[in-house]
Amino acid sequence: EARHAVSTALALGYRLFDSAEVYKNMQGVREAVELSKLERASITLQSKVSFVHKGYAEVFRAAKSIASQAPGGYVDVLLLHFPGTATDAGKNDSILIWKKIDKWVIGDVEIGRTLRAEAWKALEDAATAGLAKSIGVSNFMVSHLEELRGFASPRFWPPAVNQVELHPFLPMEDLVQYCRKNGIRV
């Protein structure tokens, strides 16, 4: 249960918590933070908009929903969870079927680019509206980040974060180097 895990983590001194629509853990995070009586400003909450949302309206609506569930009505960092969409998995799938990732990423290049541009604009507007203190991405490769540079407004380039899986068996050295060079936290 998220509430118990986050309560325990808060008691041990943890102050950064990662959430996502697909994890379905924000309610537990909120409950734990509220029960802790800690100041909201002392805790960093990061969440991710699911890739089932396509286009500006869906992504902005999801950002509003995430912020409304978070303690204080905002998140510190709001990320796009994935550079593709879950069109092939079906809108109602609540399970990530990772073997389809290649299809989601590759898909129709022009449609993907348009949807990423609209999604990023929605995050920019969410940040401007106070729903998130900063915005970023998750699972974006160098090509996606270069593309993002082309349509991100100057105020929001570079993204604050690119949350990716990194370990000795998946070092992604080119991506890490690119992010460091461009001031993107990994």
Short mmCIF file of C-alpha atoms in Angstrom, two decimals:
data_model
loop_
_atom_site.label_atom_id
_atom_site.label_comp_id
_atom_site.label_asym_id
_atom_site.label_seq_id
_atom_site.Cartn_x
_atom_site.Cartn_y
_atom_site.Cartn_z
CA GLU A 1 0.00 0.00 0.00
CA ALA A 2 1.39 3.37 -1.05
CA ARG A 3 0.29 5.23 2.09
CA HIS A 4 2.18 2.85 4.38
CA ALA A 5 5.30 2.81 2.20
CA VAL A 6 5.40 6.61 1.90
CA SER A 7 4.66 7.09 5.62
CA THR A 8 7.56 4.80 6.48
CA ALA A 9 9.83 6.57 3.99
CA LEU A 10 8.89 9.99 5.41
CA ALA A 11 9.66 8.78 8.94
CA LEU A 12 13.07 7.62 7.71
CA GLY A 13 13.81 11.03 6.16
CA TYR A 14 12.94 10.49 2.51
CA ARG A 15 11.60 13.64 0.89
CA LEU A 16 11.33 12.81 -2.85
CA PHE A 17 8.51 10.62 -4.13
CA ASP A 18 7.85 9.43 -7.65
CA SER A 19 4.30 8.88 -8.80
CA ALA A 20 2.54 8.26 -12.10
CA GLU A 21 -0.96 7.84 -13.37
CA VAL A 22 -0.19 4.24 -14.33
CA TYR A 23 1.18 3.49 -10.85
CA LYS A 24 -2.12 4.63 -9.31
CA ASN A 25 -0.31 5.71 -6.14
CA MET A 26 -0.99 9.44 -5.77
CA GLN A 27 -3.86 8.97 -3.30
CA GLY A 28 -1.60 6.99 -0.98
CA VAL A 29 1.18 9.57 -1.37
CA ARG A 30 -1.24 12.37 -0.57
CA GLU A 31 -2.63 10.60 2.50
CA ALA A 32 0.85 9.88 3.85
CA VAL A 33 2.05 13.45 3.32
CA GLU A 34 -1.06 14.88 4.99
CA LEU A 35 -0.77 12.50 7.95
CA SER A 36 2.92 13.37 8.39
CA LYS A 37 2.17 17.00 9.25
CA LEU A 38 5.34 17.98 7.36
CA GLU A 39 5.27 21.19 5.38
CA ARG A 40 4.38 20.48 1.76
CA ALA A 41 7.31 22.62 0.61
CA SER A 42 9.75 20.22 2.33
CA ILE A 43 8.64 17.33 0.10
CA THR A 44 9.33 16.89 -3.61
CA LEU A 45 6.58 15.14 -5.55
CA GLN A 46 7.19 13.99 -9.09
CA SER A 47 4.49 12.48 -11.28
CA LYS A 48 4.06 11.40 -14.86
CA VAL A 49 1.26 11.87 -17.37
CA SER A 50 0.38 8.49 -18.87
CA PHE A 51 1.06 7.86 -22.52
CA VAL A 52 -2.56 6.84 -23.06
CA HIS A 53 -3.28 10.58 -23.35
CA LYS A 54 -2.89 12.00 -26.84
CA GLY A 55 -2.85 15.62 -27.86
CA TYR A 56 -3.06 18.89 -25.99
CA ALA A 57 -6.52 18.61 -24.43
CA GLU A 58 -6.06 15.11 -23.00
CA VAL A 59 -2.60 15.83 -21.61
CA PHE A 60 -3.64 19.14 -20.03
CA ARG A 61 -6.72 17.49 -18.50
CA ALA A 62 -4.48 14.72 -17.10
CA ALA A 63 -2.05 17.31 -15.68
CA LYS A 64 -4.95 19.07 -13.92
CA SER A 65 -6.16 15.75 -12.52
CA ILE A 66 -2.70 14.80 -11.23
CA ALA A 67 -2.22 18.21 -9.57
CA SER A 68 -5.66 18.09 -7.98
CA GLN A 69 -4.82 14.74 -6.37
CA ALA A 70 -1.45 15.93 -5.06
CA PRO A 71 -1.09 17.50 -1.62
CA GLY A 72 -1.20 21.26 -2.05
CA GLY A 73 -2.80 20.99 -5.49
CA TYR A 74 0.48 20.86 -7.42
CA VAL A 75 3.44 18.62 -8.16
CA ASP A 76 7.04 19.74 -8.11
CA VAL A 77 7.97 17.92 -11.31
CA LEU A 78 5.55 16.76 -14.00
CA LEU A 79 6.85 14.47 -16.72
CA LEU A 80 5.59 12.99 -19.96
CA HIS A 81 5.92 9.29 -19.15
CA PHE A 82 6.89 8.11 -22.62
CA PRO A 83 7.58 9.68 -26.02
CA GLY A 84 4.93 7.57 -27.78
CA THR A 85 1.26 6.93 -27.23
CA ALA A 86 -0.57 3.78 -26.26
CA THR A 87 -2.80 3.84 -29.34
CA ASP A 88 -1.87 0.28 -30.23
CA ALA A 89 -2.56 -1.02 -26.73
CA GLY A 90 -6.02 0.49 -26.56
CA LYS A 91 -7.14 3.49 -24.53
CA ASN A 92 -8.51 1.40 -21.65
CA ASP A 93 -5.43 -0.74 -21.07
CA SER A 94 -4.15 -0.09 -17.57
CA ILE A 95 -1.18 -2.44 -17.95
CA LEU A 96 1.98 -1.49 -19.75
CA ILE A 97 2.78 -4.08 -22.36
CA TRP A 98 6.45 -3.31 -22.82
CA LYS A 99 6.98 -5.67 -25.74
CA LYS A 100 4.97 -3.18 -27.84
CA ILE A 101 7.25 -0.26 -27.03
CA ASP A 102 9.04 -0.34 -30.37
CA LYS A 103 5.73 -0.08 -32.19
CA TRP A 104 4.65 2.84 -29.99
CA VAL A 105 7.90 4.72 -30.46
CA ILE A 106 8.24 4.12 -34.18
CA GLY A 107 4.62 4.25 -35.30
CA ASP A 108 3.74 7.11 -37.64
CA VAL A 109 6.62 9.58 -37.30
CA GLU A 110 4.60 12.70 -38.20
CA ILE A 111 1.70 11.82 -35.92
CA GLY A 112 4.13 11.03 -33.09
CA ARG A 113 5.94 14.34 -33.55
CA THR A 114 2.68 16.28 -33.58
CA LEU A 115 1.38 14.51 -30.49
CA ARG A 116 4.66 15.08 -28.62
CA ALA A 117 4.56 18.80 -29.52
CA GLU A 118 0.97 19.10 -28.31
CA ALA A 119 1.72 17.13 -25.14
CA TRP A 120 4.74 19.31 -24.35
CA LYS A 121 2.71 22.49 -24.92
CA ALA A 122 0.11 21.14 -22.47
CA LEU A 123 2.85 20.60 -19.85
CA GLU A 124 4.19 24.11 -20.47
CA ASP A 125 0.70 25.52 -19.91
CA ALA A 126 0.23 23.33 -16.82
CA ALA A 127 3.44 24.75 -15.35
CA THR A 128 2.40 28.29 -16.25
CA ALA A 129 -0.94 27.65 -14.50
CA GLY A 130 0.87 26.55 -11.32
CA LEU A 131 -0.02 22.86 -11.59
CA ALA A 132 3.70 21.95 -11.66
CA LYS A 133 6.81 23.81 -10.58
CA SER A 134 8.87 22.25 -13.36
CA ILE A 135 8.34 19.90 -16.28
CA GLY A 136 10.31 17.18 -17.95
CA VAL A 137 10.22 13.87 -19.73
CA SER A 138 10.71 10.19 -19.08
CA ASN A 139 12.17 7.57 -21.40
CA PHE A 140 13.11 10.10 -24.09
CA MET A 141 16.10 9.30 -26.27
CA VAL A 142 18.45 11.89 -27.84
CA SER A 143 16.33 12.02 -31.01
CA HIS A 144 13.21 12.84 -28.97
CA LEU A 145 15.06 15.50 -26.99
CA GLU A 146 16.43 17.10 -30.16
CA GLU A 147 12.92 17.14 -31.56
CA LEU A 148 11.64 18.68 -28.31
CA ARG A 149 14.23 21.44 -28.60
CA GLY A 150 12.56 22.40 -31.87
CA PHE A 151 9.14 23.08 -30.39
CA ALA A 152 9.72 23.82 -26.69
CA SER A 153 9.33 27.47 -25.77
CA PRO A 154 12.58 29.07 -24.57
CA ARG A 155 11.23 29.29 -21.00
CA PHE A 156 10.86 25.50 -20.88
CA TRP A 157 13.97 24.34 -22.72
CA PRO A 158 15.73 22.31 -21.50
CA PRO A 159 13.32 19.98 -19.70
CA ALA A 160 14.17 19.80 -16.01
CA VAL A 161 14.49 16.00 -15.99
CA ASN A 162 14.72 13.00 -18.28
CA GLN A 163 13.87 10.05 -16.04
CA VAL A 164 15.31 6.89 -17.59
CA GLU A 165 16.43 3.46 -16.53
CA LEU A 166 20.20 3.45 -15.99
CA HIS A 167 22.44 0.73 -14.59
CA PRO A 168 25.65 -1.13 -15.53
CA PHE A 169 23.79 -3.29 -18.04
CA LEU A 170 22.02 -0.27 -19.58
CA PRO A 171 24.43 2.69 -19.24
CA MET A 172 23.00 4.79 -22.15
CA GLU A 173 26.21 6.81 -22.24
CA ASP A 174 25.26 8.91 -25.29
CA LEU A 175 21.96 9.91 -23.70
CA VAL A 176 23.56 10.75 -20.35
CA GLN A 177 26.26 12.81 -22.09
CA TYR A 178 23.64 14.68 -24.14
CA CYS A 179 21.56 15.41 -21.04
CA ARG A 180 24.56 16.66 -19.06
CA LYS A 181 25.67 18.87 -21.95
CA ASN A 182 22.19 20.39 -22.17
CA GLY A 183 21.50 20.82 -18.45
CA ILE A 184 18.90 18.06 -18.21
CA ARG A 185 18.95 16.07 -14.96
CA VAL A 186 18.97 12.31 -15.40
#
